[in-house]
C-alpha cells in the first residue's frame, strides 16, 4: 500500500482523536487564576463605566474557527464568566487572516466591556511583526484582562526519520540539504518554533504550512513531511501510539503528557521557548471598573481544582494573571518574536 493510502486511513483517526479531545474539554468548566487588576497603557481615553455592569449579554470573539483549542477553552471560560457576572457570555467565531479579522473587530469596538477577544500568541504577538497590514496595534488598541492558559508546542518526526534528538535532526537536515517541517499555518506558533530552531541551530529547515492540522499530522505519519511543529494536546495520542515520535518539548519545562520527552533547553538549545498561549482582551479605553469586574469573574472561576486537573491532563496549564502582569508578558513576547521574524525574514504573504 502506498503512503497516500496510508495517509487517507490515518486522517479519520486523527479527526476522531481531535473530536474526543473537544468532547472532553467541552464538558468541563473553566478554572482560571487571576491576581489584581490594571488597564493596559493606551493613548485612548478611559471612559467611566455605567453603573450595574453588565446589564446585557457580553460577546467574546474567538478569531479562529469552531473546534480549535482556543474556541473550546473560550467556551469553557464563557460558561463560568456568565455564572459570575449574571449575564450570558456569547462566543462568536470570526476567523480569518491568522486571527486578525476577529481581533480587529474587537480593537475597534466600543470600550464598554460588551465586546471582548480571546487572543493568542498568533493574533496578539506574532501578527504584530509579521503582518504588514495588521488592522490594529496590540499594545495601543487593547486592554489586557488576563493571561488565561499555556499549551506547549512539541517537535515530532516521522517514525522512520533517523533522528531522536534535535542534534540528530540538524545532522540529517544538513546531510540532505534541508528538511521540510509542517505546521498549522503561516504565522502560527508552530512556524515560529521552526524559525526559532533554524535561528538557534542553523539547520536548513523549510516551512510547509497546512490549513488543516489533521492533514499535517497524517502527512507526517505517512512520511510526506518528515517533521511537524504543533501543540502537544493535538498529537499526544499519535506519539503514545508510536505513529510519530517526539523529538523535543518546546517549552521551559517538560509536559506531564510526555514526561520522558526532554525539552529543547535540556538538549542544549539555549533560550528556546515556543509555548503557545491565550488571553482575554478588551478594547483599549475600557473603564477600570469593567476590567475589574471581568478580572474578578475569571478569578472566581479558578476555584474548581478538579477542572484544573482535568485540563492539565489534556495538556493545558491554566495560569491567570493580573492585567499588569499580562501587559508585561505581552510586551516581552511581541519583542521576542519580532527579533525572530526580523532575523529569519518570515512574513505572511
Short mmCIF file of C-alpha atoms in Angstrom, two decimals:
data_model
loop_
_atom_site.label_atom_id
_atom_site.label_comp_id
_atom_site.label_asym_id
_atom_site.label_seq_id
_atom_site.Cartn_x
_atom_site.Cartn_y
_atom_site.Cartn_z
CA UNK A 1 0.00 0.00 0.00
CA UNK A 2 1.34 3.50 -0.90
CA UNK A 3 1.93 6.33 1.51
CA UNK A 4 -1.07 8.25 0.13
CA UNK A 5 -3.42 5.39 1.03
CA UNK A 6 -1.93 5.11 4.49
CA UNK A 7 -2.37 8.86 4.96
CA UNK A 8 -6.05 8.67 3.97
CA UNK A 9 -6.54 5.94 6.54
CA UNK A 10 -4.79 7.93 9.22
CA UNK A 11 -6.71 11.17 8.73
CA UNK A 12 -10.08 9.83 10.03
CA UNK A 13 -8.31 8.53 13.16
CA UNK A 14 -6.71 11.93 13.70
CA UNK A 15 -10.08 13.64 13.36
CA UNK A 16 -11.65 11.18 15.83
CA UNK A 17 -8.86 11.95 18.32
CA UNK A 18 -9.43 15.68 17.93
CA UNK A 19 -13.16 15.16 18.37
CA UNK A 20 -12.57 13.18 21.55
CA UNK A 21 -10.42 15.99 22.93
CA UNK A 22 -13.15 18.51 22.02
CA UNK A 23 -15.85 16.50 23.81
CA UNK A 24 -13.67 16.09 26.89
CA UNK A 25 -12.95 19.79 27.18
CA UNK A 26 -16.43 20.98 26.24
CA UNK A 27 -17.86 19.01 29.14
CA UNK A 28 -15.71 20.93 31.62
CA UNK A 29 -15.95 24.29 33.34
CA UNK A 30 -13.09 26.78 33.42
CA UNK A 31 -10.64 27.34 36.24
CA UNK A 32 -8.52 30.45 35.79
CA UNK A 33 -6.37 32.13 38.41
CA UNK A 34 -6.08 35.93 38.33
CA UNK A 35 -4.49 38.45 40.67
CA UNK A 36 -5.06 42.17 40.82
CA UNK A 37 -6.30 44.50 38.11
CA UNK A 38 -4.93 47.28 35.92
CA UNK A 39 -5.68 48.52 32.43
CA UNK A 40 -3.14 48.45 29.63
CA UNK A 41 -1.29 51.59 28.67
CA UNK A 42 -3.06 53.30 25.81
CA UNK A 43 -3.27 56.60 24.01
CA UNK A 44 -7.07 56.34 24.07
CA UNK A 45 -9.01 57.98 26.92
CA UNK A 46 -10.59 55.73 29.53
CA UNK A 47 -14.32 56.19 29.94
CA UNK A 48 -16.35 55.89 33.12
CA UNK A 49 -18.29 52.67 33.47
CA UNK A 50 -22.07 52.84 33.70
CA UNK A 51 -23.44 51.50 36.99
CA UNK A 52 -24.76 47.96 37.00
CA UNK A 53 -22.28 46.37 34.59
CA UNK A 54 -23.09 44.07 32.98
CA UNK A 55 -26.77 44.69 32.26
CA UNK A 56 -26.94 42.73 28.98
CA UNK A 57 -25.08 39.85 27.27
CA UNK A 58 -21.33 40.02 26.66
CA UNK A 59 -19.75 38.75 23.42
CA UNK A 60 -16.32 37.13 23.31
CA UNK A 61 -14.84 36.94 19.82
CA UNK A 62 -12.66 33.93 19.03
CA UNK A 63 -10.57 34.89 15.98
CA UNK A 64 -10.34 31.26 14.84
CA UNK A 65 -12.69 28.54 13.67
CA UNK A 66 -15.03 26.42 15.75
CA UNK A 67 -13.40 23.39 17.34
CA UNK A 68 -9.94 24.91 17.74
CA UNK A 69 -8.22 24.73 21.12
CA UNK A 70 -8.85 28.44 21.61
CA UNK A 71 -12.53 28.04 20.76
CA UNK A 72 -13.03 25.10 23.13
CA UNK A 73 -11.33 26.78 26.07
CA UNK A 74 -13.10 30.08 25.43
CA UNK A 75 -16.47 28.37 25.65
CA UNK A 76 -15.46 26.86 28.98
CA UNK A 77 -14.41 30.31 30.20
CA UNK A 78 -17.60 31.93 28.90
CA UNK A 79 -19.78 29.49 30.82
CA UNK A 80 -18.03 30.31 34.08
CA UNK A 81 -17.92 34.05 33.46
CA UNK A 82 -21.66 34.05 32.81
CA UNK A 83 -22.28 32.38 36.16
CA UNK A 84 -20.20 35.02 37.93
CA UNK A 85 -21.45 38.08 36.06
CA UNK A 86 -25.12 37.17 35.92
CA UNK A 87 -25.39 37.72 32.16
CA UNK A 88 -24.94 35.43 29.16
CA UNK A 89 -21.44 35.39 27.65
CA UNK A 90 -21.78 34.58 23.96
CA UNK A 91 -18.86 33.14 21.99
CA UNK A 92 -18.64 34.07 18.32
CA UNK A 93 -16.09 32.70 15.85
CA UNK A 94 -14.69 35.31 13.46
CA UNK A 95 -11.84 33.52 11.70
CA UNK A 96 -9.58 34.89 9.01
CA UNK A 97 -6.12 36.31 8.31
CA UNK A 98 -4.40 34.40 11.11
CA UNK A 99 -6.70 35.83 13.77
CA UNK A 100 -6.50 39.43 12.52
CA UNK A 101 -10.12 39.66 11.33
CA UNK A 102 -11.80 38.87 14.64
CA UNK A 103 -9.19 40.67 16.70
CA UNK A 104 -9.57 43.77 14.55
CA UNK A 105 -13.31 43.79 15.20
CA UNK A 106 -12.69 43.95 18.94
CA UNK A 107 -9.90 46.53 18.64
CA UNK A 108 -12.36 48.93 17.03
CA UNK A 109 -15.40 48.03 19.17
CA UNK A 110 -16.89 50.33 21.78
CA UNK A 111 -14.83 50.15 25.01
CA UNK A 112 -17.85 49.29 27.14
CA UNK A 113 -16.98 45.73 28.20
CA UNK A 114 -19.54 44.04 25.96
CA UNK A 115 -17.21 43.00 23.13
CA UNK A 116 -14.06 41.09 24.10
CA UNK A 117 -11.42 38.98 22.35
CA UNK A 118 -9.77 35.73 23.30
CA UNK A 119 -6.40 36.41 21.73
CA UNK A 120 -3.47 34.08 21.23
CA UNK A 121 0.25 34.08 20.61
CA UNK A 122 -0.54 34.37 16.87
CA UNK A 123 -3.21 37.07 16.86
CA UNK A 124 -1.69 39.26 19.59
CA UNK A 125 2.05 38.63 19.43
CA UNK A 126 3.33 37.15 16.17
CA UNK A 127 0.99 39.13 13.90
CA UNK A 128 2.24 42.40 15.33
CA UNK A 129 5.55 41.96 13.49
CA UNK A 130 4.65 39.50 10.77
CA UNK A 131 1.64 41.17 9.11
CA UNK A 132 2.42 44.28 7.11
CA UNK A 133 -1.20 45.50 7.11
CA UNK A 134 -2.42 44.47 10.56
CA UNK A 135 -5.66 46.38 11.27
CA UNK A 136 -4.69 47.07 14.89
CA UNK A 137 -1.75 47.72 17.16
CA UNK A 138 -1.82 45.25 20.02
CA UNK A 139 -0.26 47.49 22.67
CA UNK A 140 -2.26 50.56 21.65
CA UNK A 141 -5.69 49.14 20.80
CA UNK A 142 -6.30 46.55 23.54
CA UNK A 143 -6.63 46.47 27.31
CA UNK A 144 -5.29 43.11 28.56
CA UNK A 145 -7.61 41.50 31.12
CA UNK A 146 -5.89 38.20 31.97
CA UNK A 147 -3.47 35.66 30.60
CA UNK A 148 -5.58 32.51 30.66
CA UNK A 149 -3.66 29.41 29.60
CA UNK A 150 -0.44 27.97 28.23
CA UNK A 151 -0.11 24.90 25.98
CA UNK A 152 3.33 23.74 24.86
CA UNK A 153 4.46 23.00 21.33
CA UNK A 154 6.43 19.87 20.53
CA UNK A 155 8.70 18.87 17.64
CA UNK A 156 7.70 15.48 16.26
CA UNK A 157 9.08 13.41 13.41
CA UNK A 158 8.07 10.61 11.11
CA UNK A 159 8.93 7.38 12.91
CA UNK A 160 11.34 6.32 10.16
CA UNK A 161 13.41 9.52 10.19
CA UNK A 162 16.87 8.60 11.56
CA UNK A 163 16.70 11.17 14.34
CA UNK A 164 15.80 11.02 18.03
CA UNK A 165 17.20 14.35 19.23
CA UNK A 166 17.46 17.90 17.96
CA UNK A 167 21.14 17.29 17.22
CA UNK A 168 20.12 14.34 15.05
CA UNK A 169 17.55 16.46 13.21
CA UNK A 170 20.16 19.13 12.49
CA UNK A 171 22.62 16.48 11.26
CA UNK A 172 20.07 14.86 8.93
CA UNK A 173 18.86 18.23 7.64
CA UNK A 174 22.40 19.24 6.71
CA UNK A 175 23.18 15.87 5.14
CA UNK A 176 20.06 16.01 2.98
CA UNK A 177 20.37 19.67 2.09
CA UNK A 178 17.24 20.53 4.05
CA UNK A 179 14.18 19.06 5.75
CA UNK A 180 10.56 20.15 5.41
CA UNK A 181 8.51 20.83 8.51
CA UNK A 182 4.72 21.07 8.74
CA UNK A 183 2.73 23.48 10.91
CA UNK A 184 -0.84 24.62 11.39
CA UNK A 185 -0.30 27.60 9.13
CA UNK A 186 1.61 30.77 8.33
CA UNK A 187 2.07 32.94 11.41
CA UNK A 188 1.33 30.07 13.79
CA UNK A 189 3.29 29.32 16.93
CA UNK A 190 4.46 26.16 15.16
CA UNK A 191 6.07 28.20 12.40
CA UNK A 192 7.75 30.45 14.97
CA UNK A 193 9.07 27.34 16.74
CA UNK A 194 10.55 26.11 13.45
CA UNK A 195 12.04 29.51 12.64
CA UNK A 196 13.49 29.77 16.14
CA UNK A 197 15.10 26.34 15.79
CA UNK A 198 16.62 27.40 12.45
CA UNK A 199 17.94 30.54 14.10
CA UNK A 200 19.42 28.73 17.10
CA UNK A 201 20.98 25.79 15.20
CA UNK A 202 21.49 26.94 11.62
CA UNK A 203 19.62 23.86 10.38
CA UNK A 204 18.24 24.15 6.82
CA UNK A 205 14.52 23.69 7.56
CA UNK A 206 11.74 24.53 5.08
CA UNK A 207 8.27 25.57 6.23
CA UNK A 208 5.24 23.74 4.82
CA UNK A 209 2.06 25.41 6.19
CA UNK A 210 -1.20 23.44 6.39
CA UNK A 211 -4.75 24.72 6.65
CA UNK A 212 -5.89 21.59 8.49
CA UNK A 213 -3.78 20.25 11.33
CA UNK A 214 -5.33 16.80 10.87
CA UNK A 215 -3.84 16.62 7.38
CA UNK A 216 -0.48 17.87 8.67
CA UNK A 217 -0.42 15.10 11.26
CA UNK A 218 -1.49 12.48 8.71
CA UNK A 219 1.19 13.57 6.26
CA UNK A 220 3.85 13.42 8.97
CA UNK A 221 2.76 9.90 9.87
CA UNK A 222 2.85 8.90 6.19
CA UNK A 223 6.26 10.48 5.66
CA UNK A 224 5.18 13.12 3.15
CA UNK A 225 6.78 15.66 5.50
CA UNK A 226 9.43 14.45 7.96
CA UNK A 227 8.84 16.99 10.75
CA UNK A 228 5.91 18.69 12.46
CA UNK A 229 5.80 21.52 14.99
CA UNK A 230 2.48 21.62 16.81
CA UNK A 231 0.76 21.80 20.17
CA UNK A 232 1.08 18.79 22.45
CA UNK A 233 -2.67 18.13 23.05
CA UNK A 234 -3.29 17.55 19.33
CA UNK A 235 -0.51 15.00 18.78
CA UNK A 236 -0.05 13.22 22.11
CA UNK A 237 -2.18 10.20 21.13
CA UNK A 238 -0.20 9.67 17.92
CA UNK A 239 3.06 9.95 19.87
CA UNK A 240 1.96 7.46 22.51
CA UNK A 241 0.74 5.00 19.87
CA UNK A 242 4.11 5.11 18.09
CA UNK A 243 2.76 6.57 14.84
CA UNK A 244 5.13 9.52 15.17
CA UNK A 245 7.99 10.20 17.58
CA UNK A 246 8.56 13.19 19.80
CA UNK A 247 11.93 14.90 19.46
CA UNK A 248 11.63 17.75 21.95
CA UNK A 249 9.13 19.69 24.05
CA UNK A 250 9.48 23.34 23.09
CA UNK A 251 8.76 24.87 26.49
CA UNK A 252 10.83 25.65 29.59
CA UNK A 253 9.64 22.50 31.38
CA UNK A 254 8.62 19.02 30.33
CA UNK A 255 4.91 18.36 29.99
CA UNK A 256 3.14 15.73 32.15
CA UNK A 257 1.62 14.35 28.96
CA UNK A 258 5.10 13.42 27.66
CA UNK A 259 7.19 13.02 30.81
CA UNK A 260 10.02 11.19 29.05
CA UNK A 261 10.48 13.75 26.27
CA UNK A 262 13.20 16.30 27.08
CA UNK A 263 12.88 19.98 26.33
CA UNK A 264 14.97 21.82 23.75
CA UNK A 265 16.74 23.50 26.66
CA UNK A 266 17.69 20.12 28.10
CA UNK A 267 19.14 19.23 24.70
CA UNK A 268 21.48 22.20 24.77
CA UNK A 269 19.44 24.72 22.74
CA UNK A 270 19.73 27.90 24.79
CA UNK A 271 16.96 30.47 25.17
CA UNK A 272 14.32 28.31 23.48
CA UNK A 273 10.66 28.72 24.43
CA UNK A 274 7.85 28.41 21.88
CA UNK A 275 4.94 27.97 24.28
CA UNK A 276 1.53 28.84 22.87
CA UNK A 277 -0.86 30.90 25.00
CA UNK A 278 -4.28 32.54 25.06
CA UNK A 279 -5.60 35.52 26.98
CA UNK A 280 -8.64 37.77 27.33
CA UNK A 281 -8.61 41.30 25.90
CA UNK A 282 -10.98 44.27 25.97
CA UNK A 283 -10.75 47.28 23.67
CA UNK A 284 -8.36 49.98 24.85
CA UNK A 285 -10.11 52.66 26.89
CA UNK A 286 -12.36 50.17 28.69
CA UNK A 287 -13.14 51.60 32.15
CA UNK A 288 -11.11 50.30 35.06
CA UNK A 289 -14.27 49.19 36.88
CA UNK A 290 -15.20 46.94 33.97
CA UNK A 291 -11.73 45.42 33.71
CA UNK A 292 -12.02 44.83 37.48
CA UNK A 293 -15.34 43.04 37.04
CA UNK A 294 -14.07 40.84 34.20
CA UNK A 295 -10.87 40.01 36.05
CA UNK A 296 -12.81 39.18 39.21
CA UNK A 297 -15.13 36.87 37.27
CA UNK A 298 -12.16 34.95 35.90
CA UNK A 299 -10.56 34.82 39.34
CA UNK A 300 -13.69 33.34 40.90
CA UNK A 301 -13.82 30.74 38.16
CA UNK A 302 -10.48 29.38 39.36
CA UNK A 303 -11.96 27.84 42.49
CA UNK A 304 -12.54 24.43 40.89
CA UNK A 305 -9.39 22.27 41.37
CA UNK A 306 -10.98 19.35 39.54
CA UNK A 307 -11.17 21.34 36.33
CA UNK A 308 -7.57 22.46 36.61
CA UNK A 309 -6.62 18.81 36.93
CA UNK A 310 -8.83 17.77 34.02
CA UNK A 311 -7.44 20.40 31.69
CA UNK A 312 -3.92 19.67 32.88
CA UNK A 313 -4.39 16.09 31.77
CA UNK A 314 -5.23 17.44 28.31
CA UNK A 315 -2.01 19.48 28.20
CA UNK A 316 -3.37 22.90 29.15
CA UNK A 317 -1.94 24.90 32.05
CA UNK A 318 -4.36 27.45 33.44
CA UNK A 319 -2.36 30.37 34.71
CA UNK A 320 -4.38 33.56 35.05
CA UNK A 321 -2.73 36.90 35.76
CA UNK A 322 -3.32 40.49 36.66
CA UNK A 323 -3.75 42.81 33.69
CA UNK A 324 -0.46 44.46 34.66
CA UNK A 325 1.43 41.17 34.52
CA UNK A 326 -0.31 40.25 31.27
CA UNK A 327 0.75 43.58 29.76
CA UNK A 328 4.39 42.96 30.73
CA UNK A 329 4.26 39.39 29.39
CA UNK A 330 2.71 40.60 26.13
CA UNK A 331 5.37 43.25 25.56
CA UNK A 332 8.15 40.71 26.11
CA UNK A 333 6.50 38.16 23.82
CA UNK A 334 5.98 40.65 20.99
CA UNK A 335 9.62 41.75 21.24
CA UNK A 336 10.88 38.15 21.28
CA UNK A 337 9.04 37.08 18.14
CA UNK A 338 9.82 40.36 16.39
CA UNK A 339 13.51 39.51 16.71
CA UNK A 340 12.97 36.03 15.29
CA UNK A 341 10.85 37.34 12.40
CA UNK A 342 13.39 40.03 11.56
CA UNK A 343 16.30 37.59 11.73
CA UNK A 344 14.66 34.91 9.58
CA UNK A 345 12.67 37.06 7.19
CA UNK A 346 9.44 35.18 7.93
CA UNK A 347 6.33 37.03 6.79
CA UNK A 348 2.74 36.50 5.80
CA UNK A 349 2.49 36.71 2.01
#
